[in-house]
Coordinates of N, CA and C and ligand atoms in Angstrom, one line a residue:
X4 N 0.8 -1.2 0.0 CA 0.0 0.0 0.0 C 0.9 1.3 0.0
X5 N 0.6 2.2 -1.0 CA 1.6 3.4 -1.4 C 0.7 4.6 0.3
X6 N 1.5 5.6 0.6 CA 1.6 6.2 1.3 C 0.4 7.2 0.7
X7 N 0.2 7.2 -0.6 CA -0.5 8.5 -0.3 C -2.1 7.4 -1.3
X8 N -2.1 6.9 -0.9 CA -3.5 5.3 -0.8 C -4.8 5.9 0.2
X9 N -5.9 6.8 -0.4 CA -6.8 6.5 -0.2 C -6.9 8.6 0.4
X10 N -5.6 9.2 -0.2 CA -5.7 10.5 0.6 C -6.5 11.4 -0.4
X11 N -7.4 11.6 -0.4 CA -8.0 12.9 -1.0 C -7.4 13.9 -1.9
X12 N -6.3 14.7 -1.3 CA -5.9 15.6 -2.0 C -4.8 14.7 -3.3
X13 N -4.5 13.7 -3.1 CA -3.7 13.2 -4.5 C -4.7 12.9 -5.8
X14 N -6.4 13.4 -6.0 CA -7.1 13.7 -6.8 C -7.7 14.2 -6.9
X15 N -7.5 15.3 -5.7 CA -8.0 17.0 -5.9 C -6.9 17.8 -5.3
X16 N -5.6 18.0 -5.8 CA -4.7 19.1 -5.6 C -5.2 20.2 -4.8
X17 N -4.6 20.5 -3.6 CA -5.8 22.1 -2.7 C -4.6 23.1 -3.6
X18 N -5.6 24.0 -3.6 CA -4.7 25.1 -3.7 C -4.3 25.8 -2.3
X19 N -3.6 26.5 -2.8 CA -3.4 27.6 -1.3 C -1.9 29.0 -1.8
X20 N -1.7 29.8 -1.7 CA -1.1 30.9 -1.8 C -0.9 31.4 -0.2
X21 N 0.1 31.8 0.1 CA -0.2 33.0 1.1 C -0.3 34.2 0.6
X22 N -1.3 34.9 1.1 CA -1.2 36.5 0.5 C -0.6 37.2 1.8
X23 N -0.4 36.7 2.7 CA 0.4 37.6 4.3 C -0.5 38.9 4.7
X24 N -2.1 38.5 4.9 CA -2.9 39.0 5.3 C -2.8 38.7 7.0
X25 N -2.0 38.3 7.7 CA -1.9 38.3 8.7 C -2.8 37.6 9.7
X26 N -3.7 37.2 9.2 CA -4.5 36.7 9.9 C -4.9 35.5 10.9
X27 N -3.8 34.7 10.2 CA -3.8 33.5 11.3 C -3.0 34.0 12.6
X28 N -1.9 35.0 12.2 CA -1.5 35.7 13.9 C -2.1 36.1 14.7
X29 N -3.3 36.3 14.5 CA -4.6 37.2 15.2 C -5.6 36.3 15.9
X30 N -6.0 35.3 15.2 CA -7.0 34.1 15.6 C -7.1 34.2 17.0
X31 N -7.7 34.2 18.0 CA -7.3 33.3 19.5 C -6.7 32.3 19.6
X32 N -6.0 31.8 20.7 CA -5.1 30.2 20.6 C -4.5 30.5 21.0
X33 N -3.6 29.7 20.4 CA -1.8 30.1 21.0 C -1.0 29.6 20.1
X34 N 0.3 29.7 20.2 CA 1.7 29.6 19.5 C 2.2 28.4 20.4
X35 N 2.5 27.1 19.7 CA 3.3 26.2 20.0 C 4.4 26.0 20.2
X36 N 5.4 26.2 20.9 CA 6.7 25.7 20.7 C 7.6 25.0 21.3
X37 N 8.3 24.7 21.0 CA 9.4 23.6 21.2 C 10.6 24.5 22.2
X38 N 10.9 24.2 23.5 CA 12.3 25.1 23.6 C 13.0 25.3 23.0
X39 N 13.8 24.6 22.0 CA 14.5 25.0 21.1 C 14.2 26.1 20.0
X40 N 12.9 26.0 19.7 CA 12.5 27.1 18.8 C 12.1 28.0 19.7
X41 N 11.9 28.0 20.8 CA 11.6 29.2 21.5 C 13.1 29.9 22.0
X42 N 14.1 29.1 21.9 CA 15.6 29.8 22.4 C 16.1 30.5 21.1
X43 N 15.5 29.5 19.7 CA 16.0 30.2 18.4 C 15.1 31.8 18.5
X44 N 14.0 31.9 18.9 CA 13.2 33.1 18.9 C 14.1 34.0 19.6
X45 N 14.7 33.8 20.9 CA 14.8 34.1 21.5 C 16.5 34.8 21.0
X46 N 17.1 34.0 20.7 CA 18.7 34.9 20.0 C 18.2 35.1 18.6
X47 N 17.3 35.1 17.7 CA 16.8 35.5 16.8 C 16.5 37.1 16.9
X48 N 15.7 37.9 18.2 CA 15.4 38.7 19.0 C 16.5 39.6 19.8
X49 N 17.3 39.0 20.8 CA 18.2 39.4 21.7 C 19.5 39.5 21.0
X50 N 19.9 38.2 20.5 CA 21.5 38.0 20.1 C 21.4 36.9 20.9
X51 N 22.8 36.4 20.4 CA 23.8 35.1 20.7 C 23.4 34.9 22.4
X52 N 23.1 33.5 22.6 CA 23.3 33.1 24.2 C 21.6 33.4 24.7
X53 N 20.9 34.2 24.1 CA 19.5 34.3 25.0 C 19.0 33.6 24.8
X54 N 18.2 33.0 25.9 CA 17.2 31.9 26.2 C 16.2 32.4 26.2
X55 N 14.5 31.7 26.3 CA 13.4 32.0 25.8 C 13.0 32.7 27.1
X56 N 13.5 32.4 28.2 CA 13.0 33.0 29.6 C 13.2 34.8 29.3
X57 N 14.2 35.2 29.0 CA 14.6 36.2 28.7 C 13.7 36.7 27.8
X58 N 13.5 36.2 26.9 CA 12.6 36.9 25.9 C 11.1 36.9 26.3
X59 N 10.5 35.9 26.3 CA 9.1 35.8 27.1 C 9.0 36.1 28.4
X60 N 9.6 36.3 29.3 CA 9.4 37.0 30.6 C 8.3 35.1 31.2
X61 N 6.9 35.6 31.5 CA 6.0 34.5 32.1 C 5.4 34.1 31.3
X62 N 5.3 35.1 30.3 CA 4.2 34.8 29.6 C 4.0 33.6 28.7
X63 N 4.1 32.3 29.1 CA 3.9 31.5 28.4 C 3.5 29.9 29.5
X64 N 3.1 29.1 28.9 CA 2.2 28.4 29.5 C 3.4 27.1 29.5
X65 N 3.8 25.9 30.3 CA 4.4 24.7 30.2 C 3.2 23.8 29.7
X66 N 3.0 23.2 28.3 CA 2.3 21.8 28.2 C 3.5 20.5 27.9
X67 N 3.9 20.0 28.3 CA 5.1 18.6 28.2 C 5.9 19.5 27.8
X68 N 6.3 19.1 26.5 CA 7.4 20.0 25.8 C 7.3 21.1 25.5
X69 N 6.1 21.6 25.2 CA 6.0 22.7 24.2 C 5.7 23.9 25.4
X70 N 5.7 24.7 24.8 CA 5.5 26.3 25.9 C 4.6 26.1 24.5
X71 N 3.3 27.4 25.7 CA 2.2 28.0 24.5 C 2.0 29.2 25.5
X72 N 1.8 29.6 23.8 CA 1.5 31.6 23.5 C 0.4 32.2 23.6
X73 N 0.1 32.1 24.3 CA -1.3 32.7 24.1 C -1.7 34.2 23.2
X74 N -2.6 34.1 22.1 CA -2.8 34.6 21.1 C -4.5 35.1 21.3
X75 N -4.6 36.3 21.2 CA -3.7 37.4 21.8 C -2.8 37.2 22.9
X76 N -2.1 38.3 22.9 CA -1.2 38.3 24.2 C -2.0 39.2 25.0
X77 N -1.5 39.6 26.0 CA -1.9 40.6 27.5 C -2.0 41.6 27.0
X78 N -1.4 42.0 26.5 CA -1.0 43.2 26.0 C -1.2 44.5 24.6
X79 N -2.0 43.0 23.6 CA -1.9 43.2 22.5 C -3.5 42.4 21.8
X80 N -3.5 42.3 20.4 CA -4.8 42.2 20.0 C -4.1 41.3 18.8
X81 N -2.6 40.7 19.0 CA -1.9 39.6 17.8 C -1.1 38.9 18.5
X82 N -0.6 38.1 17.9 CA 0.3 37.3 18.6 C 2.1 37.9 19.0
X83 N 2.6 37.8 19.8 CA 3.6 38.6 20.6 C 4.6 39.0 19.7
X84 N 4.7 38.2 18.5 CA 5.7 38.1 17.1 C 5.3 39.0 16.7
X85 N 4.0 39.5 16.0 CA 3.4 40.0 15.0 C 4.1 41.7 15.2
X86 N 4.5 42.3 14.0 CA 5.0 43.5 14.1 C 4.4 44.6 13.8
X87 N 4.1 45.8 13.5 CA 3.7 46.9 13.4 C 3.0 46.5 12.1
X88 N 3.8 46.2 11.2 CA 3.6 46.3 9.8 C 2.8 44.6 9.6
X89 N 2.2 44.3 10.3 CA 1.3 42.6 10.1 C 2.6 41.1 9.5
X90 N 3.9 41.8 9.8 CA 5.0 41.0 9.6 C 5.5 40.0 11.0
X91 N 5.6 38.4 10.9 CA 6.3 38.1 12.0 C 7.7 38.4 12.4
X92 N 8.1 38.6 13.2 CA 9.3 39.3 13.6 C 10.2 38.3 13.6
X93 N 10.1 37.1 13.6 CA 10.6 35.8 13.8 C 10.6 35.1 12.2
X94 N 10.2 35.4 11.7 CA 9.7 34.4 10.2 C 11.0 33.5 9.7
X95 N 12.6 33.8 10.6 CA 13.0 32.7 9.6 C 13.3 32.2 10.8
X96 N 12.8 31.8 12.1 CA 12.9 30.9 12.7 C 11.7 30.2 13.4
X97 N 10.4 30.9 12.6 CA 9.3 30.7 13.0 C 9.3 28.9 13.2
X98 N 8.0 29.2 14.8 CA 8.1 27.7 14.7 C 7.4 26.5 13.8
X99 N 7.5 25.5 14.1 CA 6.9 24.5 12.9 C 5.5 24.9 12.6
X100 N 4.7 24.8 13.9 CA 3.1 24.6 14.1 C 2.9 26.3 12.4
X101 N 3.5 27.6 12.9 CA 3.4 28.4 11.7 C 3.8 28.1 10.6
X102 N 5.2 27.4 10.5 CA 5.9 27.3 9.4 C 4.7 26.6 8.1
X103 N 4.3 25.2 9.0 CA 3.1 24.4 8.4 C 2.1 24.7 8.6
X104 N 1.3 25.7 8.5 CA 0.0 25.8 8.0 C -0.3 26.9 7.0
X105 N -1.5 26.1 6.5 CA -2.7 25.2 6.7 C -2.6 24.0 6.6
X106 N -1.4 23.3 6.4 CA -1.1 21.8 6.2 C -1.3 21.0 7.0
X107 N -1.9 21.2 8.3 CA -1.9 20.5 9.1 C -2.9 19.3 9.2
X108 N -2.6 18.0 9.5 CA -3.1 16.8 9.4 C -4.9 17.1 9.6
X109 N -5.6 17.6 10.8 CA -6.9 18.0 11.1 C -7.7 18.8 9.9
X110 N -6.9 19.7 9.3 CA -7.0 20.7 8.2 C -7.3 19.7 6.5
X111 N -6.3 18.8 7.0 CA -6.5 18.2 5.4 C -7.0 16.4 6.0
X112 N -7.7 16.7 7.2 CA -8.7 15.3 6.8 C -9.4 14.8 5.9
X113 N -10.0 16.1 5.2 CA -11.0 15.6 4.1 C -11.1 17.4 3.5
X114 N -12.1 17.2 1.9 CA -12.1 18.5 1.5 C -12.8 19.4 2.4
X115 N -14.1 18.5 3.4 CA -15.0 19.4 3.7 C -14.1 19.9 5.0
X116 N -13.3 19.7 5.9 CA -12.2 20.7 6.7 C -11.6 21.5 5.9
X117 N -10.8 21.2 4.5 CA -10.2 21.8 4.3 C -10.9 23.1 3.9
X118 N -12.1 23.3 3.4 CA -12.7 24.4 2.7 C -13.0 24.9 3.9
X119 N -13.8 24.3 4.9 CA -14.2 24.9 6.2 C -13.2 26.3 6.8
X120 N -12.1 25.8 6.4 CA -11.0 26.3 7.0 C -10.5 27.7 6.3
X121 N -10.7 27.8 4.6 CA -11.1 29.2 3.8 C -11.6 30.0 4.6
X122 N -12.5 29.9 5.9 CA -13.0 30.9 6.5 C -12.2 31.8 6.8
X123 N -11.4 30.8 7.4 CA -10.0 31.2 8.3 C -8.9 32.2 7.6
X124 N -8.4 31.8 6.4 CA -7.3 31.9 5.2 C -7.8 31.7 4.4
X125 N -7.3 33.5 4.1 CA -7.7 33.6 2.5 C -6.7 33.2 1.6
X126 N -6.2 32.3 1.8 CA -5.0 31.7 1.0 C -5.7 30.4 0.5
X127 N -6.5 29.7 1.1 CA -7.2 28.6 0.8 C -7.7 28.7 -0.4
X128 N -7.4 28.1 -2.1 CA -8.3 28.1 -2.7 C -7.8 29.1 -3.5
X129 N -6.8 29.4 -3.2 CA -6.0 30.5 -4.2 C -4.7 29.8 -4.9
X130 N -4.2 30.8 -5.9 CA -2.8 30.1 -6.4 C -2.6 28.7 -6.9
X131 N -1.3 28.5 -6.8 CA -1.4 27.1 -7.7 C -2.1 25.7 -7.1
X132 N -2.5 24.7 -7.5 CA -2.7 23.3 -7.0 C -1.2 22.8 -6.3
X133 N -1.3 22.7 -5.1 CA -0.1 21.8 -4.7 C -0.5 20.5 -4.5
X134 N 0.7 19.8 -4.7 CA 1.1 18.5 -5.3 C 0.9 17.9 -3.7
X135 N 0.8 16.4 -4.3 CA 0.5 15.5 -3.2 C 1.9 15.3 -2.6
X136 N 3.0 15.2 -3.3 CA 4.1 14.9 -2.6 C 4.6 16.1 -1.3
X137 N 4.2 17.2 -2.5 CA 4.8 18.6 -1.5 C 4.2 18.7 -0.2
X138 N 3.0 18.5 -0.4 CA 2.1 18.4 0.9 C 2.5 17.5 1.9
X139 N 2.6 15.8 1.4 CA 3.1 15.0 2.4 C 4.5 14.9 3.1
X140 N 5.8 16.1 2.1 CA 6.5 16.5 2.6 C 7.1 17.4 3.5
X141 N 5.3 18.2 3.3 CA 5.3 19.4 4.6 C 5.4 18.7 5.9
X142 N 4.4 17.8 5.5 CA 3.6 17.0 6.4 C 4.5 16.3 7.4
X143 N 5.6 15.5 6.5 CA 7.0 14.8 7.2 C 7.5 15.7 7.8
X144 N 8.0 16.9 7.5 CA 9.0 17.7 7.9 C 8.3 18.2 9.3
X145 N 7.6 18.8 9.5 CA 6.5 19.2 10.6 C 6.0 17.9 11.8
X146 N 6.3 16.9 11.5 CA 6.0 16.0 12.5 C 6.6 15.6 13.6
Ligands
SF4_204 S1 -4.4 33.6 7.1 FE1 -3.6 32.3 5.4 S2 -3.2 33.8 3.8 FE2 -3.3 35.0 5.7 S3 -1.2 35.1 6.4 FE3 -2.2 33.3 7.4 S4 -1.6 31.6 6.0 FE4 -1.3 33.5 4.9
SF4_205 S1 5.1 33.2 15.5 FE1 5.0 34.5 13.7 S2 3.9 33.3 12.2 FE2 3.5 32.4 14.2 S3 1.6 33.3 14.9 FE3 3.3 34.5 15.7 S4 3.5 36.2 14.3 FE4 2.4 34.6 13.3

């Protein structure tokens, strides 16, 4: 049985574009991350040597591994990244959970999530068809 056996999108390609409407930084939730991507945020921000304590002060939550962000923050009406100009401040160390979406496994259960999810992102349904591989490679890479 091939890997991509019985997956939807390998005979309907989703589309999706980002247009960097900013708007998944805004949603309620939170930001997932890994300590390590949170120490990369963290000398990404400060410089060489700073830890994520330094950068996030409390504000963030312990679930097992991951620290979460709450989105909005205290402070603000976006997520703690998000910059003046609707730019993440972090984007080339952003963490996986942003890196990969909309790709996310829940998102692409079936079409009727995936469109559901256009609510969300207006990138859904835009631009080219991506490919079954690229996707299941998001997919690997992100896991
Ligand atoms: S909501 Fe979609 S289109 Fe807008 S920035 Fe996020 S991923 Fe890109
Ligand atoms: S870390 Fe960056 S990409 Fe992720 S939600 Fe915050 S601003 Fe958006």
């Amino acid at each position: 049985m091939s890997r991509r056996d019985g997956l939807w999108f390998v005979e309907s390609p989703p589309r999706f574009v980002c247009t960097e409407c900013g708007e998944c930084c805004r949603r309620p939730g939170f930001v997932s991350l890994t300590r390590d991507e949170a120490n990369a945020a963290a000398r990404h921000e400060l410089g060489e040597g700073a830890d994520y304590r330094a950068l996030l002060g409390e504000a963030w939550t312990e679930r097992g591994e991951f620290l979460e962000i709450d989105v909005p923050g205290p402070s603000g009406d976006a997520c703690y990244f998000l910059d003046e100009r609707g730019r993440c401040r972090i984007h080339a160390v952003k963490p996986a959970q942003c890196r990969s979406y909309p790709f996310w496994p829940e998102l692409l259960e079936s079409p009727v999530t995936w469109r559901a999810e256009g609510s969300a992102c207006e990138g859904i349904g835009q631009g080219e068809p991506w490919s079954p591989e690229a996707i299941l490679a998001r997919l690997e890479a992100d896991s």
